[in-house]
Amino acid sequence: MSQTVTQPRNVSDTDTKLDVELRKVFKVFNGETAVRGIDLEIRQGEFFSILGPSGCGKTTTLRMIAGFEEPTGGEVLLRGKSMLNVPPYRRPVNTVFQSYALFGHMTVWDNIAFGLRLQNCHKSELQQRVREALQLVKMEGFARRYPAQLSGGQQQRVALARALVNRPTVVLLDEPLGALDLKLRKEMQMELSTLHRELGVTFVMVTHDQEEALSLSDRIAVMNGGRIEQIGSPSEIYEHPQTAFVADFIGDTNLFQGRVESSQQPHLQITTHHGLKLWVKPSSSWIESPSTEVVVSVRPEKIQVGSPAGDTPLNCCDGILKNVMYLGTHVHYVVELSSGETVTVMQPNRSRELPNLDSSVQVYWQAIDGLALPARSPEK
């Protein structure tokens, strides 16, 4: 998966200053549990993303941080202070919504100044802060326009300026780029990253877009079914998923269902339900023993098509080429293995002649490139 912006700055694991804490937070709607006892710590200055499919509880989590929803159980803290019964307007946060939520009858200037006027901000200070906010989002020349006279990207920048002008401790971003077309989305990703670096304010973003989260975030929480399945840096989430859900949701992967045959070092032998023999490097996060049900994840870019040079890797399978897609920088292959299972392969385009469909091929990968994961996500 390609990344479209520069990697975010590193946030030290030793940094103990927390802007946001969630402690055993639950949320129940009409008897249905949307968030199931999550614990979360977001450090000062982080760009933190909450990632997951629709209905996983990520937006509900953001709304509880913002104060638009109260937890059914547990506690939300901002800068170490409990937010129990604290209304949204008294919390040190501002939210940028996907719909922008701009006032159509107000100019850009008045939209940005709205929160400051509610605070009875002195006129000279108000004008200075609005000017600074407009400069931050490069909208100085649009102050007297109305939202209907702006493009989607320009409206998004105004919504960001309105959030930033109040100098919040935390900026909450609810699918902030979801309404933009692809080209503008990429541009705004870059601008969000730059703004975060320049301001040093904590950003908490909810998104279902994996590439967006990987590109922008210092750390990511992956949610599923109201629970957090894994928290880690983008590289940790992608290269070392802890559950089959995370491996499947983040990027593309090949998943093989099977069971452990032997666990002798340095490799673990797996037999899939179709009888395919696979070798993987043992995982350090859980104990694999014979007959344990597992899921093996192998990323498409780790698999090669063709005859291996030198020693044959432990994972080398015969198959039939069923599909080839030329993608310019890469070539995407679909291979049906002799076991009946199908694998996808993604290889860089090296200007070689592409093999014919239905031709016999070999696919292979190293044991270290396969990851054995628990067949079921652990209950938390």
PDB file of C-alpha atoms in Angstrom, residues 25-132:
ATOM      1  CA  VAL A  25     -15.381   3.109  28.869  1.00  0.00           C
ATOM      2  CA  PHE A  26     -18.682   1.516  27.844  1.00  0.00           C
ATOM      3  CA  LYS A  27     -21.543   2.945  25.808  1.00  0.00           C
ATOM      4  CA  VAL A  28     -24.942   1.267  25.495  1.00  0.00           C
ATOM      5  CA  PHE A  29     -27.724   2.437  23.162  1.00  0.00           C
ATOM      6  CA  ASN A  30     -31.169   0.885  23.699  1.00  0.00           C
ATOM      7  CA  GLY A  31     -29.668  -2.290  25.113  1.00  0.00           C
ATOM      8  CA  GLU A  32     -27.018  -2.560  22.382  1.00  0.00           C
ATOM      9  CA  THR A  33     -23.399  -2.144  23.475  1.00  0.00           C
ATOM     10  CA  ALA A  34     -21.544   0.108  21.027  1.00  0.00           C
ATOM     11  CA  VAL A  35     -18.295   0.467  22.999  1.00  0.00           C
ATOM     12  CA  ARG A  36     -17.102  -2.363  25.222  1.00  0.00           C
ATOM     13  CA  GLY A  37     -14.858  -1.289  28.061  1.00  0.00           C
ATOM     14  CA  ILE A  38     -12.008   0.315  26.133  1.00  0.00           C
ATOM     15  CA  ASP A  39      -8.829   1.723  27.651  1.00  0.00           C
ATOM     16  CA  LEU A  40      -6.960   4.371  25.712  1.00  0.00           C
ATOM     17  CA  GLU A  41      -4.128   6.824  26.373  1.00  0.00           C
ATOM     18  CA  ILE A  42      -3.282   9.574  23.880  1.00  0.00           C
ATOM     19  CA  ARG A  43      -0.076  11.495  24.495  1.00  0.00           C
ATOM     20  CA  GLN A  44       0.357  15.240  24.224  1.00  0.00           C
ATOM     21  CA  GLY A  45       1.165  16.313  20.664  1.00  0.00           C
ATOM     22  CA  GLU A  46       0.284  12.989  19.017  1.00  0.00           C
ATOM     23  CA  PHE A  47      -1.570  12.491  15.773  1.00  0.00           C
ATOM     24  CA  PHE A  48      -3.698   9.566  16.907  1.00  0.00           C
ATOM     25  CA  SER A  49      -6.166   7.743  14.654  1.00  0.00           C
ATOM     26  CA  ILE A  50      -9.070   5.492  15.587  1.00  0.00           C
ATOM     27  CA  LEU A  51      -9.554   3.165  12.636  1.00  0.00           C
ATOM     28  CA  GLY A  52     -12.195   0.576  11.896  1.00  0.00           C
ATOM     29  CA  PRO A  53     -15.167  -0.433   9.746  1.00  0.00           C
ATOM     30  CA  SER A  54     -18.624   1.122   9.956  1.00  0.00           C
ATOM     31  CA  GLY A  55     -20.384   0.268  13.191  1.00  0.00           C
ATOM     32  CA  CYS A  56     -17.233  -0.605  15.144  1.00  0.00           C
ATOM     33  CA  GLY A  57     -17.732   2.155  17.742  1.00  0.00           C
ATOM     34  CA  LYS A  58     -15.053   4.605  16.613  1.00  0.00           C
ATOM     35  CA  THR A  59     -17.354   7.607  16.079  1.00  0.00           C
ATOM     36  CA  THR A  60     -19.139   6.922  19.365  1.00  0.00           C
ATOM     37  CA  THR A  61     -15.738   6.935  21.074  1.00  0.00           C
ATOM     38  CA  LEU A  62     -14.883  10.307  19.530  1.00  0.00           C
ATOM     39  CA  ARG A  63     -18.266  11.736  20.547  1.00  0.00           C
ATOM     40  CA  MET A  64     -17.650  10.674  24.158  1.00  0.00           C
ATOM     41  CA  ILE A  65     -14.299  12.502  24.128  1.00  0.00           C
ATOM     42  CA  ALA A  66     -16.047  15.571  22.681  1.00  0.00           C
ATOM     43  CA  GLY A  67     -18.885  15.385  25.214  1.00  0.00           C
ATOM     44  CA  PHE A  68     -21.693  14.820  22.710  1.00  0.00           C
ATOM     45  CA  GLU A  69     -22.290  11.430  24.355  1.00  0.00           C
ATOM     46  CA  GLU A  70     -21.835  10.455  28.002  1.00  0.00           C
ATOM     47  CA  PRO A  71     -20.297   7.037  28.764  1.00  0.00           C
ATOM     48  CA  THR A  72     -22.643   4.416  30.209  1.00  0.00           C
ATOM     49  CA  GLY A  73     -19.689   3.292  32.292  1.00  0.00           C
ATOM     50  CA  GLY A  74     -16.066   4.221  32.774  1.00  0.00           C
ATOM     51  CA  GLU A  75     -14.367   7.603  32.672  1.00  0.00           C
ATOM     52  CA  VAL A  76     -13.053  10.119  30.130  1.00  0.00           C
ATOM     53  CA  LEU A  77     -10.218  12.416  31.222  1.00  0.00           C
ATOM     54  CA  LEU A  78      -8.678  15.393  29.417  1.00  0.00           C
ATOM     55  CA  ARG A  79      -5.303  16.592  30.710  1.00  0.00           C
ATOM     56  CA  GLY A  80      -5.879  14.454  33.792  1.00  0.00           C
ATOM     57  CA  LYS A  81      -9.282  15.971  34.663  1.00  0.00           C
ATOM     58  CA  SER A  82     -12.464  13.918  34.636  1.00  0.00           C
ATOM     59  CA  MET A  83     -15.033  15.106  32.101  1.00  0.00           C
ATOM     60  CA  LEU A  84     -17.996  13.552  33.919  1.00  0.00           C
ATOM     61  CA  ASN A  85     -21.013  15.815  33.288  1.00  0.00           C
ATOM     62  CA  VAL A  86     -18.816  18.464  31.633  1.00  0.00           C
ATOM     63  CA  PRO A  87     -20.687  19.771  28.543  1.00  0.00           C
ATOM     64  CA  PRO A  88     -18.937  19.967  25.142  1.00  0.00           C
ATOM     65  CA  TYR A  89     -18.510  23.752  25.203  1.00  0.00           C
ATOM     66  CA  ARG A  90     -16.596  23.558  28.478  1.00  0.00           C
ATOM     67  CA  ARG A  91     -14.144  20.910  27.283  1.00  0.00           C
ATOM     68  CA  PRO A  92     -10.711  21.893  25.880  1.00  0.00           C
ATOM     69  CA  VAL A  93     -11.493  20.254  22.536  1.00  0.00           C
ATOM     70  CA  ASN A  94     -12.863  21.282  19.167  1.00  0.00           C
ATOM     71  CA  THR A  95     -14.356  18.982  16.555  1.00  0.00           C
ATOM     72  CA  VAL A  96     -14.056  19.103  12.767  1.00  0.00           C
ATOM     73  CA  PHE A  97     -16.932  17.187  11.177  1.00  0.00           C
ATOM     74  CA  GLN A  98     -17.070  15.510   7.780  1.00  0.00           C
ATOM     75  CA  SER A  99     -20.061  17.738   6.920  1.00  0.00           C
ATOM     76  CA  TYR A 100     -18.009  20.830   7.975  1.00  0.00           C
ATOM     77  CA  ALA A 101     -21.059  22.211   9.889  1.00  0.00           C
ATOM     78  CA  LEU A 102     -20.355  25.784   8.738  1.00  0.00           C
ATOM     79  CA  PHE A 103     -22.988  28.492   9.176  1.00  0.00           C
ATOM     80  CA  GLY A 104     -24.238  29.237   5.669  1.00  0.00           C
ATOM     81  CA  HIS A 105     -25.475  32.730   6.509  1.00  0.00           C
ATOM     82  CA  MET A 106     -22.080  33.793   7.914  1.00  0.00           C
ATOM     83  CA  THR A 107     -18.913  34.788   6.086  1.00  0.00           C
ATOM     84  CA  VAL A 108     -15.722  32.794   6.475  1.00  0.00           C
ATOM     85  CA  TRP A 109     -14.460  35.426   8.922  1.00  0.00           C
ATOM     86  CA  ASP A 110     -17.611  35.244  11.053  1.00  0.00           C
ATOM     87  CA  ASN A 111     -17.622  31.438  11.034  1.00  0.00           C
ATOM     88  CA  ILE A 112     -14.096  31.403  12.428  1.00  0.00           C
ATOM     89  CA  ALA A 113     -14.820  34.198  14.919  1.00  0.00           C
ATOM     90  CA  PHE A 114     -18.033  32.602  16.205  1.00  0.00           C
ATOM     91  CA  GLY A 115     -16.489  30.691  19.116  1.00  0.00           C
ATOM     92  CA  LEU A 116     -14.365  33.649  20.193  1.00  0.00           C
ATOM     93  CA  ARG A 117     -17.441  35.889  20.326  1.00  0.00           C
ATOM     94  CA  LEU A 118     -19.181  33.369  22.576  1.00  0.00           C
ATOM     95  CA  GLN A 119     -16.187  33.705  24.900  1.00  0.00           C
ATOM     96  CA  ASN A 120     -16.511  37.520  24.838  1.00  0.00           C
ATOM     97  CA  CYS A 121     -13.027  37.764  23.399  1.00  0.00           C
ATOM     98  CA  HIS A 122     -11.729  41.357  23.150  1.00  0.00           C
ATOM     99  CA  LYS A 123     -12.151  42.767  19.639  1.00  0.00           C
ATOM    100  CA  SER A 124      -8.455  43.355  18.941  1.00  0.00           C
ATOM    101  CA  GLU A 125      -7.506  39.872  20.147  1.00  0.00           C
ATOM    102  CA  LEU A 126     -10.367  38.338  18.162  1.00  0.00           C
ATOM    103  CA  GLN A 127      -9.212  40.006  14.959  1.00  0.00           C
ATOM    104  CA  GLN A 128      -5.604  38.926  15.515  1.00  0.00           C
ATOM    105  CA  ARG A 129      -6.528  35.300  16.225  1.00  0.00           C
ATOM    106  CA  VAL A 130      -8.882  35.060  13.250  1.00  0.00           C
ATOM    107  CA  ARG A 131      -6.183  36.456  10.960  1.00  0.00           C
ATOM    108  CA  GLU A 132      -3.686  33.910  12.319  1.00  0.00           C
TER     109      GLU A 132
END
